[in-house]
mmCIF file of C-alpha atoms and ligand atoms in Angstrom:
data_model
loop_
_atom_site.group_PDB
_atom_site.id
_atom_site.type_symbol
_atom_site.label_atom_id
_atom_site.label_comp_id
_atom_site.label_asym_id
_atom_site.label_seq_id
_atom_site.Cartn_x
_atom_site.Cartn_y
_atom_site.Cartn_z
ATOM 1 C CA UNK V 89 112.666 24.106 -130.705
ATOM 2 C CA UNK V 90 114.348 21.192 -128.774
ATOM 3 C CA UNK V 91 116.194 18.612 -131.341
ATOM 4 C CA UNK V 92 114.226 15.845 -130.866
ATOM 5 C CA UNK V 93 116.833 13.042 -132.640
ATOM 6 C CA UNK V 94 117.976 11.847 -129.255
ATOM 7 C CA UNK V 95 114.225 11.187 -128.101
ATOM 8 C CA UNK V 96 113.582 9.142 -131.097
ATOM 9 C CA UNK V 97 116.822 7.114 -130.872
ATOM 10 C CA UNK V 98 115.187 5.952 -127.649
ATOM 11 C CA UNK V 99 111.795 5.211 -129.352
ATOM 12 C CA UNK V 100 110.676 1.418 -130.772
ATOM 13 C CA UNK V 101 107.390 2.562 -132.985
ATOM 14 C CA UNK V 102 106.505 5.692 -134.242
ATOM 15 C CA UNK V 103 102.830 7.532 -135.735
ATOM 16 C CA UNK V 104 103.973 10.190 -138.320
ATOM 17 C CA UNK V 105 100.618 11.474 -138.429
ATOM 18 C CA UNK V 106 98.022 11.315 -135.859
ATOM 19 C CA UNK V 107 95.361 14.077 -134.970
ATOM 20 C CA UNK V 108 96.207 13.605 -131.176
ATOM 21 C CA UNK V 109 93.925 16.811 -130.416
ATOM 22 C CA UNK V 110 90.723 14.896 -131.790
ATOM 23 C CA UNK V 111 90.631 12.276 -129.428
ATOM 24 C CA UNK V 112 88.557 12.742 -126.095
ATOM 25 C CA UNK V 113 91.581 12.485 -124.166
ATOM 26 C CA UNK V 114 94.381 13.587 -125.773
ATOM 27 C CA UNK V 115 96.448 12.907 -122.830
ATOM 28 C CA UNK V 116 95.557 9.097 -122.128
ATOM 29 C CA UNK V 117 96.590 8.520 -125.908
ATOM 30 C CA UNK V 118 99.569 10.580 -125.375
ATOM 31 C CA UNK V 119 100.358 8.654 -122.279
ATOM 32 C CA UNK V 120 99.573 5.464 -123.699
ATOM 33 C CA UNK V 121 102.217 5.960 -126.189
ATOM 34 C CA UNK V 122 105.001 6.889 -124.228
ATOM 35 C CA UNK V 123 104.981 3.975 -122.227
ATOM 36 C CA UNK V 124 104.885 1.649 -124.954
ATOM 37 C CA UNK V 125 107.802 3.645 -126.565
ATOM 38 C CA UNK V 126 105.921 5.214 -129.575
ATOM 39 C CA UNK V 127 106.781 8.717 -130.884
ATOM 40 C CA UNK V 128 104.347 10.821 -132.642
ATOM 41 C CA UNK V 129 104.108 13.457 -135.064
ATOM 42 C CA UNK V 130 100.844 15.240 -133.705
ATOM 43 C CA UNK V 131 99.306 17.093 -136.900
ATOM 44 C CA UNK V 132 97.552 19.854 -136.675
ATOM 45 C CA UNK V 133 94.272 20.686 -139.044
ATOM 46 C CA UNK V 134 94.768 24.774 -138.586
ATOM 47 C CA UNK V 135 97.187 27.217 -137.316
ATOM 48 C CA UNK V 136 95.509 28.332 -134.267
ATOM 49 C CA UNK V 137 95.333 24.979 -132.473
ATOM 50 C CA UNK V 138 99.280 24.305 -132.695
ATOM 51 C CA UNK V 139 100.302 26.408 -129.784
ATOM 52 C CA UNK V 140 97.558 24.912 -127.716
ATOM 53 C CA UNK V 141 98.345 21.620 -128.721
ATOM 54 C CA UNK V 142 102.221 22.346 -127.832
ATOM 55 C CA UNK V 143 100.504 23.059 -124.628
ATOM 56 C CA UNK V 144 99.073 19.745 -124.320
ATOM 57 C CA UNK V 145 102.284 17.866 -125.073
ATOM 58 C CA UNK V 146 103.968 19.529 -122.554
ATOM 59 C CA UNK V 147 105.123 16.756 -120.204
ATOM 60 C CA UNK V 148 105.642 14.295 -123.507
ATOM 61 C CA UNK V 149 109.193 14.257 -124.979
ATOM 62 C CA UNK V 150 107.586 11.708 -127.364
ATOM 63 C CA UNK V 151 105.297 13.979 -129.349
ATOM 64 C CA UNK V 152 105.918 16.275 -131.832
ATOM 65 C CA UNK V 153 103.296 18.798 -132.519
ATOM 66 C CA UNK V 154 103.071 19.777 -136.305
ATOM 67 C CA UNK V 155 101.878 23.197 -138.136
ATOM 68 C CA UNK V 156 99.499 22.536 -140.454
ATOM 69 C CA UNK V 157 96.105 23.618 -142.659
ATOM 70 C CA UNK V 158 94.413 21.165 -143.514
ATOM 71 C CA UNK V 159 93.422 21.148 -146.960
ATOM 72 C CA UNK V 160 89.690 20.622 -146.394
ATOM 73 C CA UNK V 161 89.518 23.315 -144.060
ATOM 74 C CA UNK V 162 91.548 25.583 -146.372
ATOM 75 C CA UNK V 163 88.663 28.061 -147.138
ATOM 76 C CA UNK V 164 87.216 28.366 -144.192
ATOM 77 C CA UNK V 165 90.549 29.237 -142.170
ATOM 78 C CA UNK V 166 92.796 30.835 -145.074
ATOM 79 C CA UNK V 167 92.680 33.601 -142.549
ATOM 80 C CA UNK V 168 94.497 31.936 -139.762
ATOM 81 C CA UNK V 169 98.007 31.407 -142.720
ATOM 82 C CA UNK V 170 99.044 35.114 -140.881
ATOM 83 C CA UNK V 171 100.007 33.098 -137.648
ATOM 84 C CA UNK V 172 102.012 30.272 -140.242
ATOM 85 C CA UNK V 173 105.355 32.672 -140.270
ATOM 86 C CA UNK V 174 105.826 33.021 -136.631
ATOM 87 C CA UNK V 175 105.116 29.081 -135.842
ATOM 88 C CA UNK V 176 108.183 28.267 -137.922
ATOM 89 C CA UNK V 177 110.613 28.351 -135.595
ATOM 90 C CA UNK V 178 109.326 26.205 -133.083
ATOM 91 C CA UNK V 179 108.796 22.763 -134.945
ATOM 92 C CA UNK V 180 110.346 20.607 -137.332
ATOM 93 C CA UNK V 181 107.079 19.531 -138.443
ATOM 94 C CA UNK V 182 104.839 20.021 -140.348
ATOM 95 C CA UNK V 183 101.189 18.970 -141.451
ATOM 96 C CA UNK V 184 99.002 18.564 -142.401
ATOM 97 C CA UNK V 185 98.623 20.076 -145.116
ATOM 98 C CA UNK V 186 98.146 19.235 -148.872
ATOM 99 C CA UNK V 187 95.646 19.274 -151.393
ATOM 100 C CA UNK V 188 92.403 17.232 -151.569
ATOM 101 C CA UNK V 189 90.759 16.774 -155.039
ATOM 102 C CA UNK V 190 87.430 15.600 -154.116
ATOM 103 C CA UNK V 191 86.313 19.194 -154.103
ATOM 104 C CA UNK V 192 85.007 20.002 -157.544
ATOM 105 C CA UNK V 193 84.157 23.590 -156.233
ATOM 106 C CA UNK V 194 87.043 25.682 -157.729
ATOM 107 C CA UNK V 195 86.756 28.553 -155.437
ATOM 108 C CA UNK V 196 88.181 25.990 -152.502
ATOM 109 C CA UNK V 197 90.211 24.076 -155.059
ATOM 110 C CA UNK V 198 91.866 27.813 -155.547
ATOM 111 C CA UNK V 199 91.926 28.422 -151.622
ATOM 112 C CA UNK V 200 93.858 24.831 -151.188
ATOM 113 C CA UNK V 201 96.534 25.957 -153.590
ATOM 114 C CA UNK V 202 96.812 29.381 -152.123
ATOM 115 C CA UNK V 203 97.607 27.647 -148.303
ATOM 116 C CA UNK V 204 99.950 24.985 -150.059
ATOM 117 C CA UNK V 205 101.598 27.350 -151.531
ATOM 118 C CA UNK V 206 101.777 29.516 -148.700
ATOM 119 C CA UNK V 207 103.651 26.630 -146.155
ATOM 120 C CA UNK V 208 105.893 25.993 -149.400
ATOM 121 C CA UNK V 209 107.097 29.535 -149.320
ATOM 122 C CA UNK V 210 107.662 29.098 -145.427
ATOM 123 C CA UNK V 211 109.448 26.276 -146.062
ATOM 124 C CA UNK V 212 112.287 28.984 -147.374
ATOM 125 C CA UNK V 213 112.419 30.253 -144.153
ATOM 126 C CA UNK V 214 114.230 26.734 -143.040
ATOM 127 C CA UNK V 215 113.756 22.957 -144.262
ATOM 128 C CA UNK V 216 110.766 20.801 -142.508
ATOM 129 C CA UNK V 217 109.295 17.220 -142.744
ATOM 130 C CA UNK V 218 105.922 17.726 -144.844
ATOM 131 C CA UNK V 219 103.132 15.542 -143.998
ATOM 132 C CA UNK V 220 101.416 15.705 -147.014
ATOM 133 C CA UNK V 221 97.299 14.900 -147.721
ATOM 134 C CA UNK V 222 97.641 14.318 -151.480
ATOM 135 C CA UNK V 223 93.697 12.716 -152.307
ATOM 136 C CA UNK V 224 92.562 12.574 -155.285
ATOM 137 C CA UNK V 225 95.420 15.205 -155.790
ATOM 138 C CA UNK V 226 98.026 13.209 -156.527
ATOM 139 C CA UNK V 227 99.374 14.433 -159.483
ATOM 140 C CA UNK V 228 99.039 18.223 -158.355
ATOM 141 C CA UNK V 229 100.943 17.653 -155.318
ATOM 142 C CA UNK V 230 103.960 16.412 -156.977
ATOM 143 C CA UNK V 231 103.894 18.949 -159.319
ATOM 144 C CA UNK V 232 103.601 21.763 -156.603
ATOM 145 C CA UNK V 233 106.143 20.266 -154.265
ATOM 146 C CA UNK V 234 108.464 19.413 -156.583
ATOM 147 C CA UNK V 235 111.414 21.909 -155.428
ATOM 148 C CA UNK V 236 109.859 22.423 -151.914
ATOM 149 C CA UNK V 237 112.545 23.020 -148.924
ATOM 150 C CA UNK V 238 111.286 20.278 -147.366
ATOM 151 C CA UNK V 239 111.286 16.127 -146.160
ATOM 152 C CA UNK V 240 108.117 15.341 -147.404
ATOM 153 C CA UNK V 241 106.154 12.500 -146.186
ATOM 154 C CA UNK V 242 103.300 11.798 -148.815
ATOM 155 C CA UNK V 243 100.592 10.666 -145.906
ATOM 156 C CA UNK V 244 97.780 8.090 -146.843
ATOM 157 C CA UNK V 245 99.158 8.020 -150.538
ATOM 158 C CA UNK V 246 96.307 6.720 -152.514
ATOM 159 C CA UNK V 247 97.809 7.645 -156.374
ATOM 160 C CA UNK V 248 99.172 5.594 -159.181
ATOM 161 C CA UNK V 249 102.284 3.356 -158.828
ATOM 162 C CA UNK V 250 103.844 5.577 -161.351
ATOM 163 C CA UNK V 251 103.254 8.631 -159.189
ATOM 164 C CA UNK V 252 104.578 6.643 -156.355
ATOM 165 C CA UNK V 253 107.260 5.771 -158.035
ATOM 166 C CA UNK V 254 108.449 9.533 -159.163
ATOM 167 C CA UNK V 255 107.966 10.702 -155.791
ATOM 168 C CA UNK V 256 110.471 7.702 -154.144
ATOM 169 C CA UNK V 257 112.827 8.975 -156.713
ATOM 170 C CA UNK V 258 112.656 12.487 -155.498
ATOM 171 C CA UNK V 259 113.333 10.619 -152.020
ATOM 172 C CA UNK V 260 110.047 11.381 -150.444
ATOM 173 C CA UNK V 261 108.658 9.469 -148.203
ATOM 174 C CA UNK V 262 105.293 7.565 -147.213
ATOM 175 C CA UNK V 263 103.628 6.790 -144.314
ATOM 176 C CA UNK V 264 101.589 3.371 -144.586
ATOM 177 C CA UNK V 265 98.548 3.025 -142.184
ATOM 178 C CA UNK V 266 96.166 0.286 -141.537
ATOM 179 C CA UNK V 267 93.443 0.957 -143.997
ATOM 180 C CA UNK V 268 95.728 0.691 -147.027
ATOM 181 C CA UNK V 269 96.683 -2.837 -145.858
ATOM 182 C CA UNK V 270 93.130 -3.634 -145.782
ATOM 183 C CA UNK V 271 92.939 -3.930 -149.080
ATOM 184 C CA UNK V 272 95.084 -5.206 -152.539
ATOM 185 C CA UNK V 273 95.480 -1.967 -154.212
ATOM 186 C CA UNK V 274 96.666 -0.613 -151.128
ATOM 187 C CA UNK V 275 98.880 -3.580 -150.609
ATOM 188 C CA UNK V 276 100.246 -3.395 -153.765
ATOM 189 C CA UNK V 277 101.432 -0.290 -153.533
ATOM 190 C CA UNK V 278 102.683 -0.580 -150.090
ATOM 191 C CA UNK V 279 104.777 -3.672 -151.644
ATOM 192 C CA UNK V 280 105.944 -1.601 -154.292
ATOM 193 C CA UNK V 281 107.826 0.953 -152.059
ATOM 194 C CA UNK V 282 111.097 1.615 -151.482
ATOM 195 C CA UNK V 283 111.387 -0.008 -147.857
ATOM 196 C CA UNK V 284 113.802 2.531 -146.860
ATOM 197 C CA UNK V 285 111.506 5.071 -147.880
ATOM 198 C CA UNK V 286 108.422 3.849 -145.879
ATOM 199 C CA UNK V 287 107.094 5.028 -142.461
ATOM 200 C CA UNK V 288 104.029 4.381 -140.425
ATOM 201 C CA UNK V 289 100.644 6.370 -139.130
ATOM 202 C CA UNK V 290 97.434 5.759 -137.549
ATOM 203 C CA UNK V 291 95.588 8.884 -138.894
ATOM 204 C CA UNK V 292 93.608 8.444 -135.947
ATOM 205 C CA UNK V 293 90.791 9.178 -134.563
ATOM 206 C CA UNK V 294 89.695 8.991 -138.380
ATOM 207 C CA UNK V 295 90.639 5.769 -139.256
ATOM 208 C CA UNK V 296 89.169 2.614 -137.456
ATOM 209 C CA UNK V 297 90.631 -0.171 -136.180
ATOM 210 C CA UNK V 298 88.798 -3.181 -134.555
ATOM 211 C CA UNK V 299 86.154 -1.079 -134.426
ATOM 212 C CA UNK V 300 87.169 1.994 -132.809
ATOM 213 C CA UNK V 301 89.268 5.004 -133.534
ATOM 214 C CA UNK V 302 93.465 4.301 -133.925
ATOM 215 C CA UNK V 303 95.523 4.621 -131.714
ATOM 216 C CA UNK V 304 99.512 5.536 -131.906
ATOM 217 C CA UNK V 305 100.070 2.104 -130.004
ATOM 218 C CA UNK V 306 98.372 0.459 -132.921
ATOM 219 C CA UNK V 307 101.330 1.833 -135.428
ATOM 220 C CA UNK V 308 102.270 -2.200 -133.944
ATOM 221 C CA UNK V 309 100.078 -3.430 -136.448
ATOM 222 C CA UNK V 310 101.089 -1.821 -139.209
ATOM 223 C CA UNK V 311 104.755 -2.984 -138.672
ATOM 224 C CA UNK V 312 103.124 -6.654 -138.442
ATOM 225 C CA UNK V 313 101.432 -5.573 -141.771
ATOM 226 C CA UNK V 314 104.655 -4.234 -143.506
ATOM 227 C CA UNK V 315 106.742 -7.506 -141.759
ATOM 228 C CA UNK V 316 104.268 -9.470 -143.882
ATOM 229 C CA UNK V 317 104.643 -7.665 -147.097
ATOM 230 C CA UNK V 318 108.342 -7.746 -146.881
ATOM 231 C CA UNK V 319 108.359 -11.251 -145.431
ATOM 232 C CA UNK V 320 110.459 -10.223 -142.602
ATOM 233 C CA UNK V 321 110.300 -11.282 -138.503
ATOM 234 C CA UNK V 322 108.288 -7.552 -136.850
ATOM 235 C CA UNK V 323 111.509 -6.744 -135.243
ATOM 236 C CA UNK V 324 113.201 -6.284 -139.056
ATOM 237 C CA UNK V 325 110.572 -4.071 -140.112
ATOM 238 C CA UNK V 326 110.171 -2.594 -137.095
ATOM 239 C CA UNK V 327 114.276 -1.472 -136.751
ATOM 240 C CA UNK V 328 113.516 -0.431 -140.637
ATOM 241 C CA UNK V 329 111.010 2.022 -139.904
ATOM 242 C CA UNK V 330 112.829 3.313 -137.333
ATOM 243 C CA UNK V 331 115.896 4.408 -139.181
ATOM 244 C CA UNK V 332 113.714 5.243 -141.781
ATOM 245 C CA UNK V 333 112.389 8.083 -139.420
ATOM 246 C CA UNK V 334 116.025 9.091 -138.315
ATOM 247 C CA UNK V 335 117.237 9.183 -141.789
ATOM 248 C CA UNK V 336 114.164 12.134 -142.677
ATOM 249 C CA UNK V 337 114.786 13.859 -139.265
ATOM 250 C CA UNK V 338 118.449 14.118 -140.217
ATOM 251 C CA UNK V 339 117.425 15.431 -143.955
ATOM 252 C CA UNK V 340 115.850 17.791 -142.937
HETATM 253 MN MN1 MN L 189 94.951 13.256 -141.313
#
């Protein structure tokens, strides 16, 4: 595991959470990234596509490939958590992972929380940054991360503003992404954040923007969003984010 602090010193955006291995071409939106100077933390959805995904990344200092299970997929591949122990070593990151509460089924309700719980006790093995699916969930997930080993980013963070609140006093973070400036609730929240606490993402390919799936490059726009909400010039909130990242790569 290379330490990857003096790549991102050299990096002007970055996309703490993108499912690079879901595009078409991973490698064009790899390649677009690095030359526009954007770093990216490259979730994974289960266990047995990180190594192949480290593959992938190869030849790009700029990406970060994250072990994760993803928390919809948490019954289905509970299996694949043997492989978790031995991935450790060879990332700082990881994701995603988390718990989604749109399941009402409690046998994969009961799976989530036995994967969670599973990259928590990992996390013993040595301190990570968490990118952390918390839908619908919020509450749960700050109640079962609450004295994890770990730099958690709360990803896509859709809970109250008193839930965001307790989790910027634990020092967590958030990454903010397109769709929650698209609309006031999400706005409000994002304005309600700790700006030394916030990050950025795409989520892509799942989230849209003009009408196709995000990009890392398009992290841009959400630094014009967050320059808006803080009524800063792009380059202020840009330079924020930034040290925002360095500050959680260096706590953890
Ligand atoms: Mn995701």
């Amino acid at each position: 595991m290379s330490d990857p602090a003096p790549i991102v010193a050299a990096l002007q955006y970055v996309d703490t959470h993108c499912h690079v291995d879901l595009f078409p071409d991973p490698h064009a939106v790899m390649r677009e990234a690095q030359a526009a100077g954007v770093g990216i933390v490259a979730v994974t959805n289960t266990p047995s596509v990180f190594e192949p995904m480290v593959r992938l990344a190869e030849r790009f200092s700029n990406v970060f490939v994250a072990v994760g299970l993803h928390p919809e997929l948490a019954n289905e591949r509970e299996s694949e958590l043997r492989l978790v122990p031995g991935l450790w070593a060879k990332t700082r990151f990881v994701g995603e992972v988390g718990l989604d509460g749109s399941s009402r089924d409690p046998a994969l309700m009961a799976s989530q929380r036995r994967v969670l719980a599973s990259f928590i006790q990992c996390a013993e093995q040595g301190s990570r940054i968490m990118t952390v699916h918390s839908r619908r969930a919020a509450r749960e997930v700050l109640d079962a991360l609450n004295h994890v080993n770990a730099t958690v980013i709360l990803h896509w963070f859709s809970g109250s503003s008193s839930q965001a609140s307790e989790a910027a006093k634990r020092g967590w973070f958030f990454s903010v992404n397109s769709a929650m400036l698209g609309n006031d609730r999400g706005r409000a929240l994002v304005a309600s954040l700790p700006r030394h606490q916030v990050l950025t993402e795409t989520d892509g390919p799942f989230i849209q923007t003009d009408g196709r799936p995000a990009r890392p490059v398009d992290v841009r726009h959400v630094v014009d969003g967050l320059a808006g909400t803080w009524q800063v010039e792009h380059e202020e909130a840009r330079e924020t984010v930034m040290l925002n990242f360095r500050r959680a790569l260096g706590a953890s």
